[in-house]
Short mmCIF file of C-alpha atoms and ligand atoms in Angstrom, two decimals:
data_model
loop_
_atom_site.label_atom_id
_atom_site.label_comp_id
_atom_site.label_asym_id
_atom_site.label_seq_id
_atom_site.Cartn_x
_atom_site.Cartn_y
_atom_site.Cartn_z
CA MET A 1 -17.67 -15.07 -27.56
CA GLN A 2 -14.87 -17.97 -25.33
CA TYR A 3 -15.56 -18.81 -21.69
CA GLN A 4 -13.05 -19.99 -19.49
CA SER A 5 -12.96 -22.21 -17.03
CA THR A 6 -12.55 -20.41 -13.12
CA ARG A 7 -9.59 -22.36 -12.41
CA GLY A 8 -7.42 -21.82 -15.46
CA LYS A 9 -6.33 -24.86 -16.55
CA CYS A 10 -7.90 -25.43 -19.34
CA LYS A 11 -8.73 -23.03 -22.85
CA PRO A 12 -11.73 -21.07 -23.98
CA VAL A 13 -14.25 -22.92 -26.05
CA PRO A 14 -17.31 -21.41 -27.86
CA ALA A 15 -20.29 -21.56 -25.73
CA ALA A 16 -21.55 -24.80 -28.24
CA GLU A 17 -18.92 -26.93 -26.17
CA ALA A 18 -19.36 -24.64 -22.59
CA ILE A 19 -22.81 -26.42 -22.70
CA LYS A 20 -22.49 -29.83 -24.25
CA MET A 21 -19.18 -30.56 -21.23
CA GLY A 22 -21.32 -28.80 -18.01
CA ILE A 23 -18.44 -28.72 -15.87
CA ALA A 24 -15.26 -27.65 -17.51
CA PRO A 25 -11.92 -30.84 -17.82
CA ASP A 26 -10.02 -28.92 -14.82
CA GLY A 27 -13.42 -29.05 -12.52
CA GLY A 28 -14.26 -25.24 -12.88
CA LEU A 29 -17.19 -23.67 -14.16
CA PHE A 30 -17.27 -22.78 -17.55
CA VAL A 31 -17.48 -18.35 -17.04
CA PRO A 32 -18.00 -15.50 -20.58
CA GLU A 33 -14.29 -13.63 -21.52
CA GLU A 34 -16.47 -10.27 -20.95
CA ILE A 35 -20.04 -10.02 -20.18
CA PRO A 36 -22.06 -8.50 -23.11
CA GLN A 37 -23.58 -5.52 -22.31
CA LEU A 38 -26.73 -3.50 -23.20
CA SER A 39 -27.14 -0.21 -23.52
CA PRO A 40 -29.90 1.90 -21.99
CA GLY A 41 -31.72 1.61 -25.73
CA GLU A 42 -31.65 -2.06 -26.42
CA LEU A 43 -33.28 -2.06 -23.12
CA GLN A 44 -36.09 0.26 -24.05
CA ASP A 45 -36.14 -1.45 -28.02
CA MET A 46 -36.75 -4.58 -25.84
CA LEU A 47 -39.89 -3.85 -24.04
CA PRO A 48 -42.62 -4.05 -26.40
CA LEU A 49 -41.00 -8.05 -26.63
CA SER A 50 -42.62 -10.81 -25.54
CA TYR A 51 -40.97 -13.16 -23.04
CA THR A 52 -39.60 -15.42 -25.91
CA GLY A 53 -38.96 -12.10 -27.82
CA ARG A 54 -36.92 -10.76 -24.92
CA ALA A 55 -35.50 -14.03 -23.78
CA VAL A 56 -33.58 -14.19 -28.10
CA ARG A 57 -31.92 -11.08 -26.86
CA VAL A 58 -30.60 -11.99 -23.84
CA LEU A 59 -29.24 -15.18 -25.26
CA GLU A 60 -27.26 -14.43 -28.41
CA LYS A 61 -25.36 -11.69 -26.91
CA PHE A 62 -23.82 -14.68 -24.37
CA LEU A 63 -24.90 -17.39 -27.03
CA THR A 64 -22.42 -15.57 -29.96
CA ASP A 65 -22.15 -19.26 -32.21
CA PHE A 66 -26.13 -19.56 -32.27
CA SER A 67 -27.07 -17.87 -34.68
CA THR A 68 -30.48 -16.01 -34.51
CA ALA A 69 -33.04 -18.88 -35.75
CA GLU A 70 -31.70 -21.03 -33.44
CA ILE A 71 -32.08 -19.65 -30.71
CA THR A 72 -35.15 -18.39 -31.89
CA ARG A 73 -36.04 -22.50 -32.49
CA CYS A 74 -35.08 -23.33 -28.98
CA VAL A 75 -36.34 -20.19 -26.59
CA GLU A 76 -39.78 -20.81 -28.52
CA SER A 77 -40.04 -25.41 -28.02
CA ALA A 78 -39.02 -24.35 -24.43
CA TYR A 79 -41.96 -21.13 -23.30
CA ARG A 80 -45.04 -22.18 -24.86
CA VAL A 81 -48.63 -22.01 -23.43
CA LYS A 82 -48.73 -25.40 -23.58
CA LYS A 83 -46.16 -25.95 -20.70
CA PHE A 84 -46.64 -22.79 -19.00
CA ASP A 85 -50.28 -22.17 -17.20
CA ALA A 86 -48.89 -17.64 -17.37
CA PRO A 87 -49.62 -16.09 -21.36
CA GLU A 88 -46.03 -13.76 -20.07
CA ILE A 89 -44.67 -17.01 -18.73
CA ALA A 90 -42.93 -15.39 -15.97
CA PRO A 91 -45.78 -13.14 -14.45
CA VAL A 92 -44.80 -10.31 -12.29
CA ARG A 93 -47.65 -9.10 -9.75
CA THR A 94 -48.50 -6.32 -7.37
CA LEU A 95 -47.70 -7.16 -3.74
CA ASN A 96 -47.89 -3.52 -2.74
CA ASN A 97 -46.94 0.05 -4.11
CA GLY A 98 -43.58 -0.62 -3.79
CA THR A 99 -43.13 -4.69 -3.77
CA HIS A 100 -43.63 -7.06 -6.38
CA VAL A 101 -43.73 -10.57 -6.93
CA LEU A 102 -41.81 -12.45 -10.09
CA GLU A 103 -43.74 -15.50 -10.11
CA LEU A 104 -41.62 -17.99 -11.85
CA TRP A 105 -43.30 -21.03 -11.24
CA HIS A 106 -46.10 -20.91 -14.17
CA GLY A 107 -43.93 -24.29 -15.31
CA PRO A 108 -45.03 -27.52 -15.22
CA THR A 109 -43.32 -28.64 -12.33
CA CYS A 110 -44.63 -25.32 -10.13
CA ALA A 111 -41.17 -24.15 -9.11
CA PHE A 112 -38.36 -22.13 -10.69
CA LYS A 113 -36.49 -24.73 -12.31
CA ASP A 114 -38.45 -25.09 -14.52
CA MET A 115 -37.36 -21.41 -16.37
CA ALA A 116 -34.20 -23.11 -17.43
CA LEU A 117 -34.45 -26.97 -17.32
CA GLN A 118 -37.27 -26.10 -20.28
CA ILE A 119 -34.83 -24.59 -21.91
CA LEU A 120 -31.24 -26.39 -21.74
CA PRO A 121 -32.49 -29.97 -23.49
CA HIS A 122 -33.55 -27.92 -26.91
CA LEU A 123 -29.48 -25.92 -26.09
CA LEU A 124 -28.05 -29.19 -24.99
CA THR A 125 -29.38 -30.93 -28.51
CA ARG A 126 -28.53 -28.03 -30.63
CA ALA A 127 -24.88 -27.49 -29.52
CA ALA A 128 -23.85 -30.91 -29.90
CA ALA A 129 -24.62 -31.10 -33.04
CA LYS A 130 -23.24 -27.69 -34.01
CA THR A 131 -19.40 -30.20 -32.07
CA GLY A 132 -20.22 -32.44 -34.06
CA GLU A 133 -21.63 -35.06 -31.70
CA GLN A 134 -23.22 -37.56 -32.97
CA ASP A 135 -23.77 -39.98 -30.02
CA GLU A 136 -27.48 -39.20 -28.43
CA ILE A 137 -27.24 -38.05 -25.17
CA VAL A 138 -27.93 -39.70 -21.75
CA ILE A 139 -28.67 -36.77 -19.15
CA LEU A 140 -28.25 -39.03 -15.24
CA VAL A 141 -29.96 -37.82 -12.34
CA ALA A 142 -29.51 -37.96 -8.63
CA THR A 143 -32.76 -35.68 -7.30
CA SER A 144 -33.67 -34.81 -4.16
CA GLY A 145 -37.21 -34.09 -5.06
CA ASP A 146 -37.34 -30.76 -7.03
CA THR A 147 -34.99 -30.90 -10.36
CA GLY A 148 -35.94 -34.44 -10.96
CA LYS A 149 -39.52 -33.79 -11.80
CA ALA A 150 -38.35 -30.05 -13.48
CA ALA A 151 -35.36 -32.16 -15.85
CA LEU A 152 -38.12 -34.93 -16.56
CA GLU A 153 -40.32 -32.74 -17.69
CA GLY A 154 -38.14 -30.41 -19.64
CA PHE A 155 -36.64 -33.71 -21.36
CA ARG A 156 -39.39 -35.98 -22.22
CA ASP A 157 -39.40 -36.67 -25.72
CA VAL A 158 -37.14 -34.77 -26.98
CA PRO A 159 -35.35 -36.12 -29.71
CA GLY A 160 -31.88 -37.19 -29.55
CA THR A 161 -31.70 -37.36 -25.55
CA ARG A 162 -33.05 -40.06 -22.83
CA ILE A 163 -33.13 -39.03 -19.20
CA ILE A 164 -32.91 -41.21 -16.11
CA VAL A 165 -33.67 -40.00 -13.02
CA PHE A 166 -33.44 -41.31 -9.87
CA TYR A 167 -34.64 -40.61 -6.86
CA PRO A 168 -33.79 -42.09 -2.93
CA GLY A 169 -36.77 -44.29 -2.12
CA ARG A 170 -36.38 -42.72 1.92
CA GLY A 171 -36.53 -38.61 1.63
CA VAL A 172 -38.89 -37.18 -1.30
CA SER A 173 -42.32 -36.20 -0.46
CA GLU A 174 -45.58 -37.95 -1.98
CA VAL A 175 -46.44 -35.28 -3.84
CA GLN A 176 -43.23 -35.14 -5.35
CA LYS A 177 -42.99 -39.76 -5.55
CA LEU A 178 -46.21 -39.22 -7.28
CA GLN A 179 -45.05 -36.44 -9.94
CA MET A 180 -42.00 -38.49 -10.88
CA VAL A 181 -43.66 -41.99 -10.89
CA THR A 182 -46.62 -41.15 -13.09
CA GLN A 183 -44.07 -39.50 -15.68
CA GLU A 184 -44.91 -39.76 -19.72
CA GLY A 185 -42.58 -39.45 -22.25
CA GLN A 186 -41.33 -42.50 -24.47
CA ASN A 187 -37.18 -41.55 -22.97
CA VAL A 188 -38.13 -41.53 -19.96
CA HIS A 189 -37.28 -44.35 -17.37
CA VAL A 190 -37.37 -43.25 -13.02
CA PHE A 191 -36.15 -45.88 -10.25
CA ALA A 192 -36.05 -45.34 -7.03
CA VAL A 193 -32.86 -46.68 -4.96
CA ASP A 194 -32.89 -48.23 -1.83
CA GLY A 195 -31.28 -45.75 0.35
CA ASN A 196 -31.43 -41.66 1.11
CA PHE A 197 -30.14 -39.50 -1.12
CA ASP A 198 -26.50 -40.07 -0.30
CA ASP A 199 -26.66 -43.35 -1.87
CA THR A 200 -28.56 -41.60 -4.81
CA GLN A 201 -25.75 -39.20 -5.40
CA SER A 202 -22.79 -41.25 -4.98
CA GLY A 203 -24.17 -43.84 -6.99
CA VAL A 204 -25.23 -41.73 -10.16
CA LYS A 205 -21.70 -39.81 -9.67
CA SER A 206 -19.75 -43.28 -9.57
CA ILE A 207 -21.93 -44.32 -12.96
CA PHE A 208 -20.60 -41.12 -14.47
CA GLY A 209 -17.49 -41.84 -13.54
CA ASP A 210 -16.69 -45.58 -14.30
CA PRO A 211 -14.57 -46.08 -17.80
CA GLN A 212 -15.93 -49.06 -18.45
CA ILE A 213 -19.54 -47.82 -18.69
CA ASN A 214 -18.76 -45.29 -20.30
CA ALA A 215 -17.55 -47.33 -23.02
CA GLN A 216 -20.26 -48.93 -23.57
CA LEU A 217 -22.30 -46.50 -23.92
CA GLU A 218 -20.06 -44.71 -26.63
CA GLN A 219 -19.86 -48.37 -28.72
CA SER A 220 -24.12 -48.46 -28.43
CA GLY A 221 -24.26 -44.44 -29.95
CA PHE A 222 -24.05 -42.86 -26.42
CA ARG A 223 -23.00 -39.62 -24.58
CA PHE A 224 -23.20 -39.47 -20.82
CA SER A 225 -24.45 -35.51 -20.13
CA SER A 226 -25.23 -33.41 -16.65
CA ALA A 227 -28.27 -30.84 -16.28
CA ASN A 228 -27.30 -29.60 -12.62
CA SER A 229 -26.99 -26.04 -12.41
CA ILE A 230 -23.68 -25.81 -12.74
CA ASN A 231 -24.48 -26.02 -17.03
CA TRP A 232 -23.66 -22.76 -18.43
CA GLY A 233 -26.93 -23.69 -20.34
CA ARG A 234 -28.98 -23.87 -17.07
CA LEU A 235 -27.18 -19.99 -15.39
CA VAL A 236 -27.78 -18.25 -19.02
CA PRO A 237 -31.71 -18.10 -19.24
CA GLN A 238 -32.37 -17.28 -15.84
CA VAL A 239 -30.54 -13.95 -16.93
CA VAL A 240 -33.64 -13.19 -19.05
CA TYR A 241 -36.07 -12.57 -15.63
CA TYR A 242 -34.77 -10.33 -14.56
CA LEU A 243 -34.07 -7.85 -17.22
CA SER A 244 -38.28 -8.80 -18.70
CA ALA A 245 -39.92 -8.07 -14.75
CA TYR A 246 -37.72 -5.30 -15.47
CA LEU A 247 -39.20 -3.60 -17.78
CA ASP A 248 -42.96 -5.26 -17.32
CA LEU A 249 -42.44 -2.52 -14.76
CA VAL A 250 -41.64 -0.05 -17.40
CA ARG A 251 -44.35 -0.94 -19.63
CA ALA A 252 -47.03 -0.77 -16.54
CA GLY A 253 -46.02 2.58 -15.40
CA LYS A 254 -44.72 0.91 -12.01
CA ILE A 255 -40.76 2.04 -12.45
CA GLN A 256 -39.30 5.18 -14.64
CA ALA A 257 -36.60 3.58 -17.39
CA GLY A 258 -33.58 3.78 -15.53
CA GLU A 259 -34.54 3.74 -12.46
CA PRO A 260 -32.56 1.41 -10.63
CA ILE A 261 -34.34 -1.49 -7.93
CA ASN A 262 -33.48 -4.65 -5.60
CA PHE A 263 -34.84 -8.35 -6.14
CA VAL A 264 -34.97 -10.50 -3.51
CA VAL A 265 -34.01 -13.29 -4.13
CA PRO A 266 -34.57 -17.00 -2.06
CA THR A 267 -30.78 -19.12 -2.39
CA GLY A 268 -29.45 -22.21 -2.75
CA ASN A 269 -27.00 -23.15 -5.21
CA PHE A 270 -26.45 -19.14 -6.07
CA GLY A 271 -27.89 -19.89 -9.59
CA ASN A 272 -30.78 -17.57 -9.18
CA ILE A 273 -29.04 -15.22 -7.56
CA LEU A 274 -26.23 -15.04 -9.76
CA ALA A 275 -27.95 -14.65 -13.07
CA GLY A 276 -29.34 -11.53 -11.55
CA TYR A 277 -25.44 -10.61 -11.25
CA TYR A 278 -25.12 -10.93 -15.07
CA ALA A 279 -27.74 -8.97 -15.65
CA ALA A 280 -26.80 -5.81 -13.27
CA GLN A 281 -22.81 -6.30 -15.25
CA MET A 282 -24.33 -5.95 -18.61
CA GLY A 283 -25.89 -3.04 -17.39
CA LEU A 284 -29.93 -3.17 -15.96
CA PRO A 285 -30.21 -1.27 -13.06
CA ILE A 286 -29.56 -2.52 -10.55
CA ASN A 287 -29.58 -0.99 -6.74
CA LYS A 288 -28.82 -4.29 -4.49
CA LEU A 289 -29.47 -8.20 -4.94
CA ILE A 290 -30.48 -9.44 -1.77
CA CYS A 291 -29.74 -12.44 -1.43
CA ALA A 292 -32.50 -14.69 1.23
CA ALA A 293 -31.25 -17.53 3.16
CA ASN A 294 -32.42 -19.49 5.79
CA GLU A 295 -31.89 -21.46 8.33
CA ASN A 296 -28.73 -23.54 6.64
CA ASN A 297 -27.45 -19.79 6.24
CA VAL A 298 -23.48 -20.10 4.81
CA LEU A 299 -24.18 -17.61 2.60
CA THR A 300 -25.42 -15.32 4.53
CA GLU A 301 -22.61 -15.35 6.95
CA PHE A 302 -20.07 -15.41 3.83
CA ILE A 303 -21.40 -12.00 2.10
CA ARG A 304 -21.47 -10.27 5.83
CA THR A 305 -17.99 -11.68 6.45
CA GLY A 306 -15.54 -12.87 3.67
CA ILE A 307 -15.79 -16.50 5.15
CA TYR A 308 -17.71 -18.88 3.72
CA ASP A 309 -17.42 -21.63 6.33
CA ARG A 310 -19.37 -25.04 5.94
CA ASN A 311 -18.46 -27.22 8.57
CA ARG A 312 -22.23 -26.70 10.78
CA GLU A 313 -25.18 -28.72 11.40
CA PHE A 314 -26.94 -29.63 8.67
CA ARG A 315 -30.91 -28.19 8.93
CA ARG A 316 -33.28 -29.85 6.96
CA THR A 317 -36.14 -26.73 7.24
CA ILE A 318 -39.54 -25.64 6.28
CA SER A 319 -37.81 -24.65 2.66
CA PRO A 320 -35.66 -28.14 2.06
CA SER A 321 -34.83 -26.91 -1.87
CA MET A 322 -32.03 -24.33 -0.33
CA ASP A 323 -31.26 -26.40 2.28
CA ILE A 324 -27.15 -26.33 0.63
CA LEU A 325 -23.81 -26.28 2.19
CA VAL A 326 -22.58 -26.67 -0.78
CA SER A 327 -23.68 -23.49 -2.85
CA SER A 328 -21.91 -24.45 -6.27
CA ASN A 329 -22.53 -21.36 -8.35
CA LEU A 330 -20.41 -18.98 -5.86
CA GLU A 331 -17.25 -19.64 -7.44
CA ARG A 332 -18.05 -17.89 -11.44
CA LEU A 333 -19.30 -14.90 -8.62
CA LEU A 334 -15.54 -15.55 -6.35
CA TYR A 335 -14.21 -15.59 -10.01
CA GLU A 336 -16.00 -12.45 -11.61
CA VAL A 337 -15.40 -10.36 -8.69
CA VAL A 338 -11.08 -11.42 -8.91
CA GLY A 339 -11.12 -9.80 -12.68
CA HIS A 340 -10.94 -13.73 -14.08
CA ASP A 341 -7.62 -14.80 -11.86
CA PRO A 342 -7.72 -17.90 -11.77
CA LYS A 343 -5.22 -18.77 -8.70
CA PRO A 344 -7.36 -17.18 -6.00
CA VAL A 345 -10.51 -18.94 -7.05
CA ASP A 346 -8.73 -21.94 -7.19
CA ASP A 347 -6.70 -22.11 -3.67
CA TRP A 348 -10.41 -21.21 -2.14
CA MET A 349 -11.97 -24.10 -3.13
CA GLU A 350 -9.02 -26.26 -2.34
CA ARG A 351 -9.44 -24.81 0.81
CA LEU A 352 -13.06 -25.15 0.46
CA LYS A 353 -12.52 -29.10 -0.02
CA GLU A 354 -9.54 -29.75 2.07
CA THR A 355 -10.43 -27.67 4.75
CA GLY A 356 -14.62 -27.27 5.09
CA TRP A 357 -14.02 -23.23 4.82
CA TYR A 358 -11.88 -20.71 3.21
CA ASP A 359 -11.81 -15.71 3.64
CA VAL A 360 -11.21 -14.16 1.25
CA ASP A 361 -8.64 -10.65 1.10
CA PRO A 362 -11.16 -7.38 2.22
CA GLN A 363 -11.04 -5.78 -1.48
CA THR A 364 -13.05 -8.87 -3.10
CA ARG A 365 -15.38 -8.62 0.22
CA ASN A 366 -15.71 -5.10 -0.37
CA ILE A 367 -17.21 -5.13 -3.94
CA ILE A 368 -19.83 -8.17 -3.17
CA ASP A 369 -21.11 -6.02 -0.41
CA ARG A 370 -21.77 -3.48 -2.63
CA LEU A 371 -24.20 -5.04 -5.35
CA PHE A 372 -25.41 -7.61 -2.28
CA TRP A 373 -26.79 -7.36 1.31
CA SER A 374 -28.01 -10.50 3.26
CA GLU A 375 -30.65 -11.60 5.46
CA TYR A 376 -31.74 -15.26 6.77
CA ALA A 377 -35.18 -16.62 8.36
CA THR A 378 -35.99 -19.12 10.53
CA ASP A 379 -39.21 -22.03 10.15
CA GLU A 380 -41.37 -20.11 12.53
CA GLU A 381 -40.42 -16.47 10.31
CA THR A 382 -40.99 -18.36 7.62
CA ARG A 383 -44.30 -18.86 8.67
CA GLN A 384 -45.21 -16.26 10.56
CA THR A 385 -44.52 -14.12 7.22
CA ILE A 386 -46.68 -17.01 5.43
CA LYS A 387 -49.36 -16.08 7.74
CA GLU A 388 -49.47 -12.01 7.88
CA THR A 389 -48.63 -11.57 3.97
CA PHE A 390 -51.94 -14.12 3.14
CA ALA A 391 -53.81 -11.78 5.54
CA THR A 392 -52.57 -7.98 5.07
CA CYS A 393 -52.02 -8.32 1.26
CA GLY A 394 -54.30 -11.35 0.44
CA TYR A 395 -50.82 -13.20 -1.53
CA LEU A 396 -49.84 -16.70 -0.94
CA LEU A 397 -46.11 -16.91 -0.62
CA ASP A 398 -44.88 -20.33 -1.01
CA THR A 399 -42.13 -21.53 1.85
CA HIS A 400 -38.88 -20.34 0.10
CA THR A 401 -40.68 -17.35 -1.23
CA ALA A 402 -41.57 -16.15 2.41
CA VAL A 403 -37.93 -16.40 3.76
CA GLY A 404 -37.50 -13.84 0.57
CA LYS A 405 -40.15 -11.91 1.78
CA ASN A 406 -39.30 -12.10 5.39
CA VAL A 407 -35.67 -11.10 5.09
CA TYR A 408 -36.78 -7.98 2.13
CA ASP A 409 -38.17 -6.69 5.53
CA LYS A 410 -35.47 -7.52 7.46
CA TYR A 411 -33.23 -5.26 4.64
CA VAL A 412 -36.15 -1.88 4.86
CA MET A 413 -34.91 -2.15 9.00
CA ALA A 414 -31.80 -2.04 8.59
CA THR A 415 -31.38 0.14 5.91
CA GLY A 416 -34.16 2.10 5.59
CA ASP A 417 -34.57 1.73 2.09
CA LYS A 418 -37.27 2.34 -0.21
CA THR A 419 -35.72 1.94 -3.65
CA LYS A 420 -38.48 -0.34 -5.49
CA THR A 421 -38.31 -3.74 -5.21
CA VAL A 422 -39.18 -7.30 -6.84
CA LEU A 423 -39.09 -10.93 -4.79
CA VAL A 424 -38.53 -13.61 -6.43
CA SER A 425 -40.57 -16.22 -6.24
CA THR A 426 -38.62 -19.50 -6.75
CA ALA A 427 -42.65 -22.23 -6.21
CA SER A 428 -46.02 -22.21 -6.32
CA PRO A 429 -47.57 -21.83 -2.56
CA PHE A 430 -49.56 -25.45 -3.42
CA LYS A 431 -46.13 -27.53 -4.11
CA PHE A 432 -44.84 -27.21 -1.48
CA ASN A 433 -48.69 -27.27 0.23
CA ALA A 434 -48.42 -28.81 4.74
CA SER A 435 -45.66 -26.23 5.30
CA VAL A 436 -48.31 -23.72 4.11
CA ALA A 437 -51.59 -24.35 5.07
CA GLN A 438 -50.01 -24.78 8.27
CA ALA A 439 -49.19 -20.88 8.56
CA VAL A 440 -51.93 -20.47 7.41
CA LEU A 441 -54.90 -22.37 8.80
CA GLY A 442 -53.24 -23.92 12.07
CA ASP A 443 -52.46 -26.96 13.01
CA GLU A 444 -55.44 -28.47 13.73
CA GLN A 445 -57.43 -27.90 9.90
CA VAL A 446 -53.98 -29.69 9.20
CA ALA A 447 -53.62 -32.58 10.73
CA GLY A 448 -53.94 -35.96 9.85
CA LYS A 449 -54.74 -34.88 6.31
CA SER A 450 -52.87 -36.33 3.17
CA GLU A 451 -50.65 -33.94 1.18
CA PHE A 452 -53.43 -34.02 -1.33
CA GLU A 453 -56.23 -33.09 0.47
CA LEU A 454 -53.99 -30.45 1.71
CA LEU A 455 -53.89 -29.56 -1.82
CA GLU A 456 -57.96 -29.11 -1.86
CA VAL A 457 -58.25 -27.11 1.88
CA LEU A 458 -55.23 -24.14 0.62
CA ALA A 459 -57.51 -24.11 -2.87
CA ARG A 460 -60.94 -23.53 -1.04
CA ALA A 461 -58.90 -21.43 2.09
CA SER A 462 -56.84 -19.49 -0.63
CA GLY A 463 -59.11 -18.98 -4.11
CA MET A 464 -56.29 -20.29 -5.98
CA PRO A 465 -57.09 -23.21 -8.51
CA ILE A 466 -54.57 -26.03 -8.00
CA PRO A 467 -51.87 -25.90 -10.17
CA ALA A 468 -52.17 -28.65 -13.94
CA GLY A 469 -48.62 -30.34 -12.80
CA LEU A 470 -50.11 -31.21 -9.05
CA LYS A 471 -53.73 -32.45 -9.16
CA ASP A 472 -55.04 -35.09 -9.33
CA LEU A 473 -51.37 -36.54 -9.74
CA ASP A 474 -52.31 -39.50 -7.50
CA LYS A 475 -55.03 -40.88 -10.13
CA LYS A 476 -52.85 -40.87 -13.01
CA PRO A 477 -51.17 -44.06 -14.14
CA VAL A 478 -47.86 -45.41 -11.88
CA LEU A 479 -45.34 -46.29 -15.45
CA HIS A 480 -42.34 -46.33 -12.84
CA ASN A 481 -42.12 -49.07 -10.19
CA ARG A 482 -38.71 -49.79 -9.91
CA THR A 483 -36.78 -49.89 -6.50
CA VAL A 484 -32.97 -50.89 -6.87
CA PRO A 485 -30.06 -51.01 -4.45
CA PRO A 486 -27.47 -49.34 -4.63
CA GLU A 487 -24.98 -50.96 -6.65
CA GLU A 488 -27.51 -52.26 -8.70
CA MET A 489 -27.84 -48.16 -10.29
CA ALA A 490 -25.31 -49.06 -13.35
CA THR A 491 -26.64 -51.86 -13.92
CA ALA A 492 -29.97 -50.35 -14.46
CA VAL A 493 -29.22 -47.42 -16.02
CA LYS A 494 -28.18 -50.79 -18.68
CA LYS A 495 -30.85 -52.40 -19.16
CA ALA A 496 -32.45 -48.68 -19.49
CA LEU A 497 -30.30 -48.23 -22.51
CA GLY A 498 -30.87 -51.56 -23.80
CA LEU A 499 -27.22 -52.16 -23.47
CA LYS A 500 -25.31 -55.72 -22.17
C1 PLP B 601 -33.54 -24.81 -6.23
C2 PLP B 601 -34.11 -24.19 -5.68
C3 PLP B 601 -33.73 -22.54 -5.27
C4 PLP B 601 -32.60 -22.07 -5.19
O1 PLP B 601 -32.08 -21.50 -6.48
P1 PLP B 601 -30.55 -21.46 -6.51
O2 PLP B 601 -30.61 -21.27 -8.04
O3 PLP B 601 -30.07 -23.06 -6.40
O4 PLP B 601 -29.95 -20.78 -5.41
C5 PLP B 601 -35.07 -21.61 -4.50
N1 PLP B 601 -36.38 -22.30 -4.15
C6 PLP B 601 -37.03 -23.29 -4.28
C7 PLP B 601 -37.96 -23.55 -4.51
C8 PLP B 601 -36.14 -23.48 -6.08
O5 PLP B 601 -36.41 -24.94 -6.13
#
């Protein structure tokens, strides 16, 4: 199977090439030429399999140029009990009768990015080897927090790769910072940038595009690549957990085989929920994909009106990983919905770039409306939902998942739909512990306490253990303590790679 660009200006390539390149040369995103189908019989056959067994079945349908043995090796290197603190990898818990929670945060960094970033390095190094690439791959990341740590954990000590992460010295939380500066691994480099996230990101972008550095790298046997969420190698592993959650519910007798269910997805860049769309198109019985947004509610407006408008104030919320105004992966959905016609997609993306907004035609809107529903939650509603869910179900939600729960409650109110539903949970409540503790315990218990003290407070209040990835962070040795001004980022990269 070949992968084509959503902008239609370059020729189709096999999966390995698409993963190696990350973004298509014409600026578009790679999508499979056709979506592989999964018959009810095949789904039934996957019922007794473990998470890794199911992952192999799904990935081999998309990555047809990889052998089953190669895929199995990638899957088994990624989803190991050593790295995930739940034997099921992505367990499904029951909140109440018809509502379940799919926990995607049992990986090393306690957020759902691990589901993809634990396997991406293996897919990427396989892809490089298959396409005859000799060079060592250098992953360059600018992070506002979560992605950097998840990428560091994914790539650490993976042969044939180096990873260099830049984070803004002003702008990450204490826990996030310590997660990065204490990072272990022989092939990792971490730098604080003396600036904000924009400075950091534009610094990384200009290094990627600098012909001189690229030439110097090539001479020394290196090649840049990117681990961000537009890479198909990050998207495809996410299809697996939609199927796996469904099968777990069938196996537990909570749904009948073939019964349609809803998924609620806390959404930012539209990667997670898009994987749900691919699962549905493969044949998984999905009734609605409910797109939950915070006050940066561009996607809610788009799904409701067909107008995508980024011309609005950017809001900082207590669900920071969803503070996004341009959801890159939406481009893939649009391309699918218009039947793989790059022309309208190219127009819309051009308008977004030029004017900051576009609107789609009624037919496109109708198709999206059939499968998707969307609402948003304010910070106040999010806190209220965390408090209420803990009081009534004894279950502690993180701020992102709480946005999902709040939006789901609004969905039920608006539609009366009784379809059984899975809330996709994207982070451990301990990862955003200050906001969660405040919601559950109130301002007084939280005032004046550090993030580390709050971990303890939250553990005591909830009876849950502090996850290994967050525990004792303040006692680990700091291994990366360099801060560079934005204009010296390129020099830092060269030094890290031993270049002149
Ligand atoms: C990245 C992230 C999201 C948003 O996922 P997208 O795939 O970008 O839509 C939601 N919650 C958490 C905790 C995240 O880290």
